[in-house]
mmCIF file of N, CA and C in Angstrom:
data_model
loop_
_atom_site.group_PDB
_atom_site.id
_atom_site.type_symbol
_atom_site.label_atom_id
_atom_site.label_comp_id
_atom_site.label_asym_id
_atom_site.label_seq_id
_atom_site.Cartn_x
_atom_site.Cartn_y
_atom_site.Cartn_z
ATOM 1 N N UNK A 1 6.830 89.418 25.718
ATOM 2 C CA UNK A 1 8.004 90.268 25.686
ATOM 3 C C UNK A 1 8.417 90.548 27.133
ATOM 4 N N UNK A 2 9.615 90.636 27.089
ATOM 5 C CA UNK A 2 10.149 90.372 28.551
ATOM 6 C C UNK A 2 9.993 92.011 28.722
ATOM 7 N N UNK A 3 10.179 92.726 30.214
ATOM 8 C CA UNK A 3 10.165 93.787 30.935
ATOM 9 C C UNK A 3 11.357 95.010 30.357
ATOM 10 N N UNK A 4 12.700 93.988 30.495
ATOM 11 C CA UNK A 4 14.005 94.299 29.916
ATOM 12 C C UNK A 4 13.855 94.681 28.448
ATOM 13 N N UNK A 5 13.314 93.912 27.800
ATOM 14 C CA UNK A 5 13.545 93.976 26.312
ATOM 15 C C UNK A 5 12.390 95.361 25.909
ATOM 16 N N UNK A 6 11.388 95.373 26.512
ATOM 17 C CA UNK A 6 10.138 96.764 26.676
ATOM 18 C C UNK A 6 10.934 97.701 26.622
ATOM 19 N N UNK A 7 11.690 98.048 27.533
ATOM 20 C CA UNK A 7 12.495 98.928 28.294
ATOM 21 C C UNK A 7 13.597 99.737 27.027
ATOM 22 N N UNK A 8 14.396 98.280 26.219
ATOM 23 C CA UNK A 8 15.539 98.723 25.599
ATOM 24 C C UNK A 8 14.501 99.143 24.563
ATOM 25 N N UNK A 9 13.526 98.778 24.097
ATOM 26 C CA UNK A 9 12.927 99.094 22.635
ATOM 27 C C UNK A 9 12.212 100.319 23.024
ATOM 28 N N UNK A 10 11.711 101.040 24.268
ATOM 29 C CA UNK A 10 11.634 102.346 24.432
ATOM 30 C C UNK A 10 12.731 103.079 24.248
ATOM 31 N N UNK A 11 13.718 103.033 24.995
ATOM 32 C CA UNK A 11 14.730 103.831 25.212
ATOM 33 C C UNK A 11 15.116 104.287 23.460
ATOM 34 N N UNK A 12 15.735 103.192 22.780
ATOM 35 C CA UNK A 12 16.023 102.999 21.427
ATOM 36 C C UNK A 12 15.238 103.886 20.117
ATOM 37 N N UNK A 13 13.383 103.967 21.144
ATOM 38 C CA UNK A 13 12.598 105.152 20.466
ATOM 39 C C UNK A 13 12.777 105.726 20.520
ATOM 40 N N UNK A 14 12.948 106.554 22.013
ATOM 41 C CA UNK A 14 13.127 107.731 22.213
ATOM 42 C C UNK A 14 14.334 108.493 21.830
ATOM 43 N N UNK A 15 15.265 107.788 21.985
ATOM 44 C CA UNK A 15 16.598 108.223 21.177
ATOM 45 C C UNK A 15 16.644 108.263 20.438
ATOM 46 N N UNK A 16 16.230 107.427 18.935
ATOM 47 C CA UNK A 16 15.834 107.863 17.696
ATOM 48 C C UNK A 16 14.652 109.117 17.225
ATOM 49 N N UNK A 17 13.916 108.769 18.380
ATOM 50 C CA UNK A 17 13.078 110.370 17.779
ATOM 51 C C UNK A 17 13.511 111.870 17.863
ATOM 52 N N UNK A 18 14.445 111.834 19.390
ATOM 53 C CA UNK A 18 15.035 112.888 19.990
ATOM 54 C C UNK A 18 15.861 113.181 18.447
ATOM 55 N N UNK A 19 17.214 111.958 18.101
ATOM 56 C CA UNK A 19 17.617 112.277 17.138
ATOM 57 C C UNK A 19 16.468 113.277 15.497
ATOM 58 N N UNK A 20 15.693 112.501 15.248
ATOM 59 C CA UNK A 20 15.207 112.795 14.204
ATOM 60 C C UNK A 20 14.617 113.744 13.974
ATOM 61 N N UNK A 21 13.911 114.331 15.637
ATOM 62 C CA UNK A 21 13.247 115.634 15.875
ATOM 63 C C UNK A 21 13.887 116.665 15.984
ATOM 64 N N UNK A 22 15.220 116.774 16.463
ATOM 65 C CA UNK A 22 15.950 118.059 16.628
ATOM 66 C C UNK A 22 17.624 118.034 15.936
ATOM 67 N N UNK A 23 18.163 116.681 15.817
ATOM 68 C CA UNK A 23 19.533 116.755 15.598
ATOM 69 C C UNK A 23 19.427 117.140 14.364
ATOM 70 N N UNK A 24 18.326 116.154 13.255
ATOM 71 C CA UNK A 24 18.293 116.253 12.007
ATOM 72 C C UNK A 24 18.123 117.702 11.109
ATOM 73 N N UNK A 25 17.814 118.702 12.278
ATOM 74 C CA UNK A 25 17.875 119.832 12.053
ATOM 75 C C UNK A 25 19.603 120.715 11.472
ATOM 76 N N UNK A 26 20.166 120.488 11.744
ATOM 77 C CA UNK A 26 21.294 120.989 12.030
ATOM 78 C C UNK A 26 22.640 119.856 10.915
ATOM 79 N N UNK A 27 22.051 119.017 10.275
ATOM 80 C CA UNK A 27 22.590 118.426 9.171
ATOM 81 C C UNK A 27 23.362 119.323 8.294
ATOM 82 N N UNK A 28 23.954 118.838 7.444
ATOM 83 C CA UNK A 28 25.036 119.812 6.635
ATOM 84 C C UNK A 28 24.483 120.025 5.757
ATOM 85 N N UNK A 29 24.283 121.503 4.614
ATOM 86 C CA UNK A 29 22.994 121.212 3.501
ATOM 87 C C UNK A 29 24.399 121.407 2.214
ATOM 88 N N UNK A 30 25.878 121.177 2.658
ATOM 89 C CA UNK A 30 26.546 121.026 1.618
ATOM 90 C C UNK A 30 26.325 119.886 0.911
ATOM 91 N N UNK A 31 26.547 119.456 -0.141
ATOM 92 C CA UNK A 31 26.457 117.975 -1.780
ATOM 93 C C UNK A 31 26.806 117.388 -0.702
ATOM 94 N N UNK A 32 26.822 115.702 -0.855
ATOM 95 C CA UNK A 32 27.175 115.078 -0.030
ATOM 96 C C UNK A 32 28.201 114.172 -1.360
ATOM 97 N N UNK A 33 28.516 112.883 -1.162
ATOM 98 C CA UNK A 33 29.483 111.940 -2.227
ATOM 99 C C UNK A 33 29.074 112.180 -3.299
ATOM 100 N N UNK A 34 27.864 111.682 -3.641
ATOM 101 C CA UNK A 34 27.048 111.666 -5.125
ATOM 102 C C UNK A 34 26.755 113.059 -5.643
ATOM 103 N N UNK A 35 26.053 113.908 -4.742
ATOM 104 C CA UNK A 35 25.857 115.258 -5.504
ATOM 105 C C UNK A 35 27.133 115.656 -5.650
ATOM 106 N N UNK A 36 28.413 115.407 -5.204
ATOM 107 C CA UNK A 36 29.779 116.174 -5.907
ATOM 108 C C UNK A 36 29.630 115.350 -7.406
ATOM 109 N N UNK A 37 29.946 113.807 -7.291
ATOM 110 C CA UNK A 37 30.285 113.615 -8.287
ATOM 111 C C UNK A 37 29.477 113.959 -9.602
ATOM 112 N N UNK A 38 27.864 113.978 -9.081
ATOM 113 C CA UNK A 38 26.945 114.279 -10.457
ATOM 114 C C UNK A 38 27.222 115.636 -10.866
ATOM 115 N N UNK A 39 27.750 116.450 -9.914
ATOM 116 C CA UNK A 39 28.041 118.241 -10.453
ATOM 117 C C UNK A 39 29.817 117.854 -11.459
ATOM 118 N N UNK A 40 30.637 117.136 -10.914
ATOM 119 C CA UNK A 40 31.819 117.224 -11.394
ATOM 120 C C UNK A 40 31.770 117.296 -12.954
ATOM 121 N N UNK A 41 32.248 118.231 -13.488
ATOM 122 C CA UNK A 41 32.565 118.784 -14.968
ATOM 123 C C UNK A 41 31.817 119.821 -15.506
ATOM 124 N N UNK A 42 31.094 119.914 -14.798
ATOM 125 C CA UNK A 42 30.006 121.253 -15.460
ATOM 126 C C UNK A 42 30.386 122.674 -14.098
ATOM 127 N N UNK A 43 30.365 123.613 -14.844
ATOM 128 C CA UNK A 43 30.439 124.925 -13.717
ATOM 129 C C UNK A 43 29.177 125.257 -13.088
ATOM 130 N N UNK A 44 29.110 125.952 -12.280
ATOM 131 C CA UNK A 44 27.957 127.041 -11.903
ATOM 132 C C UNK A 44 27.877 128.218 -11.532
ATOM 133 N N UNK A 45 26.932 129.176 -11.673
ATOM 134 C CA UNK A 45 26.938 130.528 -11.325
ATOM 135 C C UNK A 45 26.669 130.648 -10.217
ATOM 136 N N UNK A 46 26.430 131.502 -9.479
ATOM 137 C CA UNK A 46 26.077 132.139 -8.105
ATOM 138 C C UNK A 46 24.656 131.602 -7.457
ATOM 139 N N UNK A 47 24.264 131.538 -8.640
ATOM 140 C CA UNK A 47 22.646 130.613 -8.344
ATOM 141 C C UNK A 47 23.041 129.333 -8.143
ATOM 142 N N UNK A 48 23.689 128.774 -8.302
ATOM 143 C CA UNK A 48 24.135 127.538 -8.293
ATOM 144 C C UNK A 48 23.061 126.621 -9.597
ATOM 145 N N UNK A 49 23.121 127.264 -10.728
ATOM 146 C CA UNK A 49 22.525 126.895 -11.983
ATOM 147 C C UNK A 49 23.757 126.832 -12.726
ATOM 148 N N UNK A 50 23.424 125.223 -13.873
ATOM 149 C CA UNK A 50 24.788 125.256 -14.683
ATOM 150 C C UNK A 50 24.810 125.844 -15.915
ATOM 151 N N UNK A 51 26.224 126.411 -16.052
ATOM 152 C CA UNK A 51 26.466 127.899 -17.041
ATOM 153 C C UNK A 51 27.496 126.974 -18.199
ATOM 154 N N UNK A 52 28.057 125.262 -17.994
ATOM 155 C CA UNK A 52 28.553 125.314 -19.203
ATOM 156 C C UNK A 52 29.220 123.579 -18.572
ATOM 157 N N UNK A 53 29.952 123.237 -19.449
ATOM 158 C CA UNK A 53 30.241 122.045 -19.340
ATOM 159 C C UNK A 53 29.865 120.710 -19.370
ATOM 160 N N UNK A 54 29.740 119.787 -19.054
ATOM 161 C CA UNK A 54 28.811 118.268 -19.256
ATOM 162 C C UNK A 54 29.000 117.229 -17.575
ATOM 163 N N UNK A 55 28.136 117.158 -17.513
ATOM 164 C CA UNK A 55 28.086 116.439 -15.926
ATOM 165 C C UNK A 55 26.799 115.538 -15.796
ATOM 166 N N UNK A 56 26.369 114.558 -14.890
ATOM 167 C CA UNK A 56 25.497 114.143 -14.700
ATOM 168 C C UNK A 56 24.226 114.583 -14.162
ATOM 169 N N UNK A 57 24.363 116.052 -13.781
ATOM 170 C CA UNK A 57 23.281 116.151 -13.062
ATOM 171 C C UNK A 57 22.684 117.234 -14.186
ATOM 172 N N UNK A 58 23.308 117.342 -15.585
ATOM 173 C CA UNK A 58 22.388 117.837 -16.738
ATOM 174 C C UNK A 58 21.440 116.755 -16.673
ATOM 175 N N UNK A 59 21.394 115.463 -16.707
ATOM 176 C CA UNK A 59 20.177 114.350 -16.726
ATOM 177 C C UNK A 59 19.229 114.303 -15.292
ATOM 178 N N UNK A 60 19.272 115.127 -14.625
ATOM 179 C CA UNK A 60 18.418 114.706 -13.323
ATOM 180 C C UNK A 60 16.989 115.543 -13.886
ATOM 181 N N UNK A 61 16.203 114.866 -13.213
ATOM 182 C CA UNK A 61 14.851 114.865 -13.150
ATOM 183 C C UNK A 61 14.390 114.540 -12.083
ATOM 184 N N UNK A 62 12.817 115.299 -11.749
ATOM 185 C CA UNK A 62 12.470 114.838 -10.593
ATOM 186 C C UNK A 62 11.999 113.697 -10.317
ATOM 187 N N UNK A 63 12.227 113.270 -9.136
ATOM 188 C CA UNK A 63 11.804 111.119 -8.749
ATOM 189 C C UNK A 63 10.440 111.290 -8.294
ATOM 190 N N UNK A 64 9.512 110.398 -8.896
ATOM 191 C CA UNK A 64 8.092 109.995 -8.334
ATOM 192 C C UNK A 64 7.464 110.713 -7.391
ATOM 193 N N UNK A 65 8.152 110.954 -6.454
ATOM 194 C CA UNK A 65 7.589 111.074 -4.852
ATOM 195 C C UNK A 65 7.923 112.587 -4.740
ATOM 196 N N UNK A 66 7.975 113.419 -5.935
ATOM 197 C CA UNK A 66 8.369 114.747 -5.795
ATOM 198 C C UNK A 66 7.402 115.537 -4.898
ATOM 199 N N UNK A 67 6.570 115.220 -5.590
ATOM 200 C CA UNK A 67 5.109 115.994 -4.927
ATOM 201 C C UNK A 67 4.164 115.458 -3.588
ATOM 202 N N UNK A 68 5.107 114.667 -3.096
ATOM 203 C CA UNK A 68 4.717 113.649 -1.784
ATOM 204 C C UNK A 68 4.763 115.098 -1.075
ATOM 205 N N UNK A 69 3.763 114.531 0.152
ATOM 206 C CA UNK A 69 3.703 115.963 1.550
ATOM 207 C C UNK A 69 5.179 115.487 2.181
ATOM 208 N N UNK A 70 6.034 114.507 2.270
ATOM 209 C CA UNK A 70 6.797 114.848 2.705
ATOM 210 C C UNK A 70 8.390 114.460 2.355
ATOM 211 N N UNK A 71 8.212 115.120 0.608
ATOM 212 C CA UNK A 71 9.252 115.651 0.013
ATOM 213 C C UNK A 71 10.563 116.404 0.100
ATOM 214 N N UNK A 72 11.370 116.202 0.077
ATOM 215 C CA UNK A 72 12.916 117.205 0.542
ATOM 216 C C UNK A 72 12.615 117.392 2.402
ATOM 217 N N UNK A 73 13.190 116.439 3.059
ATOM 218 C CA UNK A 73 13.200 116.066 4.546
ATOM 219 C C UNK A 73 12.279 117.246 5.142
ATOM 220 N N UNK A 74 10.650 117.568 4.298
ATOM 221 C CA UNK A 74 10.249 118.493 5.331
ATOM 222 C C UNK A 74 8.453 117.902 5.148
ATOM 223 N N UNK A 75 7.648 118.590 5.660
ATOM 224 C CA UNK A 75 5.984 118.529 5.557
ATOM 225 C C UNK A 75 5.365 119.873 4.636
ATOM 226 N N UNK A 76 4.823 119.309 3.552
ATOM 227 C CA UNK A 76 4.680 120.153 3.119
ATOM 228 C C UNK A 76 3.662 120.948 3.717
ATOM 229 N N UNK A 77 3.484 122.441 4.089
ATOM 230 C CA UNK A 77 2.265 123.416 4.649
ATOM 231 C C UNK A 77 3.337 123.949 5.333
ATOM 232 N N UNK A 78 3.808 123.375 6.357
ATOM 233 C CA UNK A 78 4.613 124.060 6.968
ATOM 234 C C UNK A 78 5.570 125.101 6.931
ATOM 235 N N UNK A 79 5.853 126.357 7.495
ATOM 236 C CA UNK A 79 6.693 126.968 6.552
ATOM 237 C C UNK A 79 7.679 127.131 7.738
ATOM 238 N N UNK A 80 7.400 126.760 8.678
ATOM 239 C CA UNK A 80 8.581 127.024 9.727
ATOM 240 C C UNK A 80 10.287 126.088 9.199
ATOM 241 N N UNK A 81 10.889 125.826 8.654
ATOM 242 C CA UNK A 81 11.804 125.217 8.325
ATOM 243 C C UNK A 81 12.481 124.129 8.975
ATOM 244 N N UNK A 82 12.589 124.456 10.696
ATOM 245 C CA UNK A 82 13.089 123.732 11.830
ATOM 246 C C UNK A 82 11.810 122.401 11.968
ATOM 247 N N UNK A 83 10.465 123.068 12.196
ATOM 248 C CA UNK A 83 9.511 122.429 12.398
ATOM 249 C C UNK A 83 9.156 121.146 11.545
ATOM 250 N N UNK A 84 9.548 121.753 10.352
ATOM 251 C CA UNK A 84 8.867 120.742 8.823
ATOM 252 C C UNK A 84 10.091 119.541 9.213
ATOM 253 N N UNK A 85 11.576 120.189 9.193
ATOM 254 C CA UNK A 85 12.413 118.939 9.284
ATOM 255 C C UNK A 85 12.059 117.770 10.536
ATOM 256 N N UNK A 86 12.307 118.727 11.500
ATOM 257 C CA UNK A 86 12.023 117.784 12.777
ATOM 258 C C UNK A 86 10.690 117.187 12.769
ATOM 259 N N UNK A 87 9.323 117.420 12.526
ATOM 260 C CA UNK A 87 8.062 116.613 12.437
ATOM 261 C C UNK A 87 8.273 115.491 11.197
ATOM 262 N N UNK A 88 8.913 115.691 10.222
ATOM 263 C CA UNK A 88 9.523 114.953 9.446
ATOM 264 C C UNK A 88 10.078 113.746 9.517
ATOM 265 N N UNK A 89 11.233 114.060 10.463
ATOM 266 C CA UNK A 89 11.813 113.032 10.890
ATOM 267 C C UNK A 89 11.327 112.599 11.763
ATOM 268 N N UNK A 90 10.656 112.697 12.834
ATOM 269 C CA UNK A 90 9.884 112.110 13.696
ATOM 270 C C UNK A 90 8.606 111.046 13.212
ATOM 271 N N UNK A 91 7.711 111.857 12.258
ATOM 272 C CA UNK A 91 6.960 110.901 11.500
ATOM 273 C C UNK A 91 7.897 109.833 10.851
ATOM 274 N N UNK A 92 9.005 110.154 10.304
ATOM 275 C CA UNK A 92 9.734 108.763 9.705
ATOM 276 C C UNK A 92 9.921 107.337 10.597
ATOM 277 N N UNK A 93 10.211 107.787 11.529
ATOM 278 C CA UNK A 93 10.836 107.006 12.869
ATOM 279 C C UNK A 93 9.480 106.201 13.020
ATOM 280 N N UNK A 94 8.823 107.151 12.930
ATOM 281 C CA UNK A 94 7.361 106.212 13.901
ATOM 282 C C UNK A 94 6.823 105.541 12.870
ATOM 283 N N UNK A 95 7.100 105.678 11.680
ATOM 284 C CA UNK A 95 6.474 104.620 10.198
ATOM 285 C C UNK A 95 7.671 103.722 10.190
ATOM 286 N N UNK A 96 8.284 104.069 10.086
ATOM 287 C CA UNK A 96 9.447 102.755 10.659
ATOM 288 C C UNK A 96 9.583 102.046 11.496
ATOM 289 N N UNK A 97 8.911 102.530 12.752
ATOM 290 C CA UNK A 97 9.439 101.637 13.796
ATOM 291 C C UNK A 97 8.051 100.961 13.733
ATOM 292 N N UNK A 98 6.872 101.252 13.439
ATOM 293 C CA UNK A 98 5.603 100.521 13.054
ATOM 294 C C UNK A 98 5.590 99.168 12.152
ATOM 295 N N UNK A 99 6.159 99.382 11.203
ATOM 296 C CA UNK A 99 6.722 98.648 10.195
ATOM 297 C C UNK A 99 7.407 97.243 9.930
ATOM 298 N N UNK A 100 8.207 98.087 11.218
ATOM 299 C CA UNK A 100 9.666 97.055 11.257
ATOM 300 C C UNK A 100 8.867 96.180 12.786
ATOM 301 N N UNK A 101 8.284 96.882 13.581
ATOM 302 C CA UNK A 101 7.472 96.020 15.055
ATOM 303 C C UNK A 101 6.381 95.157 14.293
ATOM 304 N N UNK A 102 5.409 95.610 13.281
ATOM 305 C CA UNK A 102 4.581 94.857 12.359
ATOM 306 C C UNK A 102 5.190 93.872 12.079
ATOM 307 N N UNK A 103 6.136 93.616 11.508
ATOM 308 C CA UNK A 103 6.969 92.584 10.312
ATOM 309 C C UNK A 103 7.456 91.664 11.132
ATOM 310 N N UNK A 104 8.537 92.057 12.414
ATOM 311 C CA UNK A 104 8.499 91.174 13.697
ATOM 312 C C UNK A 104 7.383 90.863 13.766
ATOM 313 N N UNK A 105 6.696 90.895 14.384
ATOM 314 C CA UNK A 105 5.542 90.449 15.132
ATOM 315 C C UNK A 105 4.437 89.491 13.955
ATOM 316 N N UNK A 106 4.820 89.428 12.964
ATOM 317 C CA UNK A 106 4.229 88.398 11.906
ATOM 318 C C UNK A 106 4.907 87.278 11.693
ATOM 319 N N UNK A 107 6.518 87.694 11.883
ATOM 320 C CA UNK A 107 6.998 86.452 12.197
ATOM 321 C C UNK A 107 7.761 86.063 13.349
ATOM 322 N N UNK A 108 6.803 86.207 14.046
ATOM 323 C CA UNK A 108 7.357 85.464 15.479
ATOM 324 C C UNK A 108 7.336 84.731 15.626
ATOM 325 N N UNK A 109 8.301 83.824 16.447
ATOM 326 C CA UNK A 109 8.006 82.287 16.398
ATOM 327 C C UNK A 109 6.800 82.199 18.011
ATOM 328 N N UNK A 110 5.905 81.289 17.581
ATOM 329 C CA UNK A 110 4.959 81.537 18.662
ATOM 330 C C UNK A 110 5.007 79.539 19.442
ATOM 331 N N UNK A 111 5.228 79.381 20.569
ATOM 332 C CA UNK A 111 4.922 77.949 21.100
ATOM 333 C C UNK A 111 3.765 77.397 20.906
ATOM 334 N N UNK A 112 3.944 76.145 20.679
ATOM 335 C CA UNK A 112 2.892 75.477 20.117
ATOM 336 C C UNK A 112 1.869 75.100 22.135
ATOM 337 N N UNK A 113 1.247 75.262 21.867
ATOM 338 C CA UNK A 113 0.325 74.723 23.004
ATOM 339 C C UNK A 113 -0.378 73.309 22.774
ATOM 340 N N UNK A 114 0.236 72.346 24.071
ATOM 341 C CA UNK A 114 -0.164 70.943 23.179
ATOM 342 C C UNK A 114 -1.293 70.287 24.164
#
C-alpha cells in the first residue's frame, strides 16, 4: 500500500468516526419517509399511541436484533444518551471499516513471483 493511499484511508477514518461519534448525536428524532407513510391513516394521542384508524404500523413488531446491546442507535448499559449514540456509532464505523479492509484484502490481486 502506497504512503498516499495510508494517508487518504486514515483521514476517511477519522472523518467518519468524528462524524459517527458526535454529529450522529444531533440527528432529527422526527419519522423519517417510511415511518410517515406506515403512521398515514391511523391517529394518535399525545403519547403518540394509536387511538383509531388503520395504517401499517398496526402490523409492526419487533425485528430480531431487538434485544441486541446495540439496539435503537445506542449501547445498551449506558444511560448517558449522547454517550450510548456516539460510542455506537463509532463502534459501527470500526466493524465496518474492519470488514470492508478484511474483504479487500482477501481479494487482492497479489503478483505472481516467478
Amino acid at each position: 500500500m502506497s504512503k498516499k493511499l495510508g494517508w487518504f484511508l486514515a483521514g476517511g477514518l477519522l472523518v467518519a468516526l468524528l462524524l459517527a461519534g458526535v454529529v450522529s448525536s444531533f440527528a432529527s428524532g422526527s419519522p423519517d419517509g417510511l415511518d410517515y407513510a406506515a403512521r398515514e391513516g391511523c391517529t394518535f394521542n399525545a403519547d403518540d399511541e394509536i387511538t383509531g384508524g388503520s395504517c401499517m404500523l398496526q402490523q409492526e413488531g419487533d425485528h430480531q436484533l431487538a434485544d441486541s446491546p446495540l439496539a435503537d442507535y445506542g449501547i445498551r448499559g449506558i444511560d448517558n444518551e449522547f454517550l450510548s449514540t456516539g460510542l455506537s456509532g463509532v463502534l459501527g464505523v470500526l466493524i465496518t471499516f474492519a470488514v470492508g479492509g478484511g474483504l479487500f484484502w482477501l481479494v487482492r490481486r497479489r503478483d505472481k513471483v516467478s
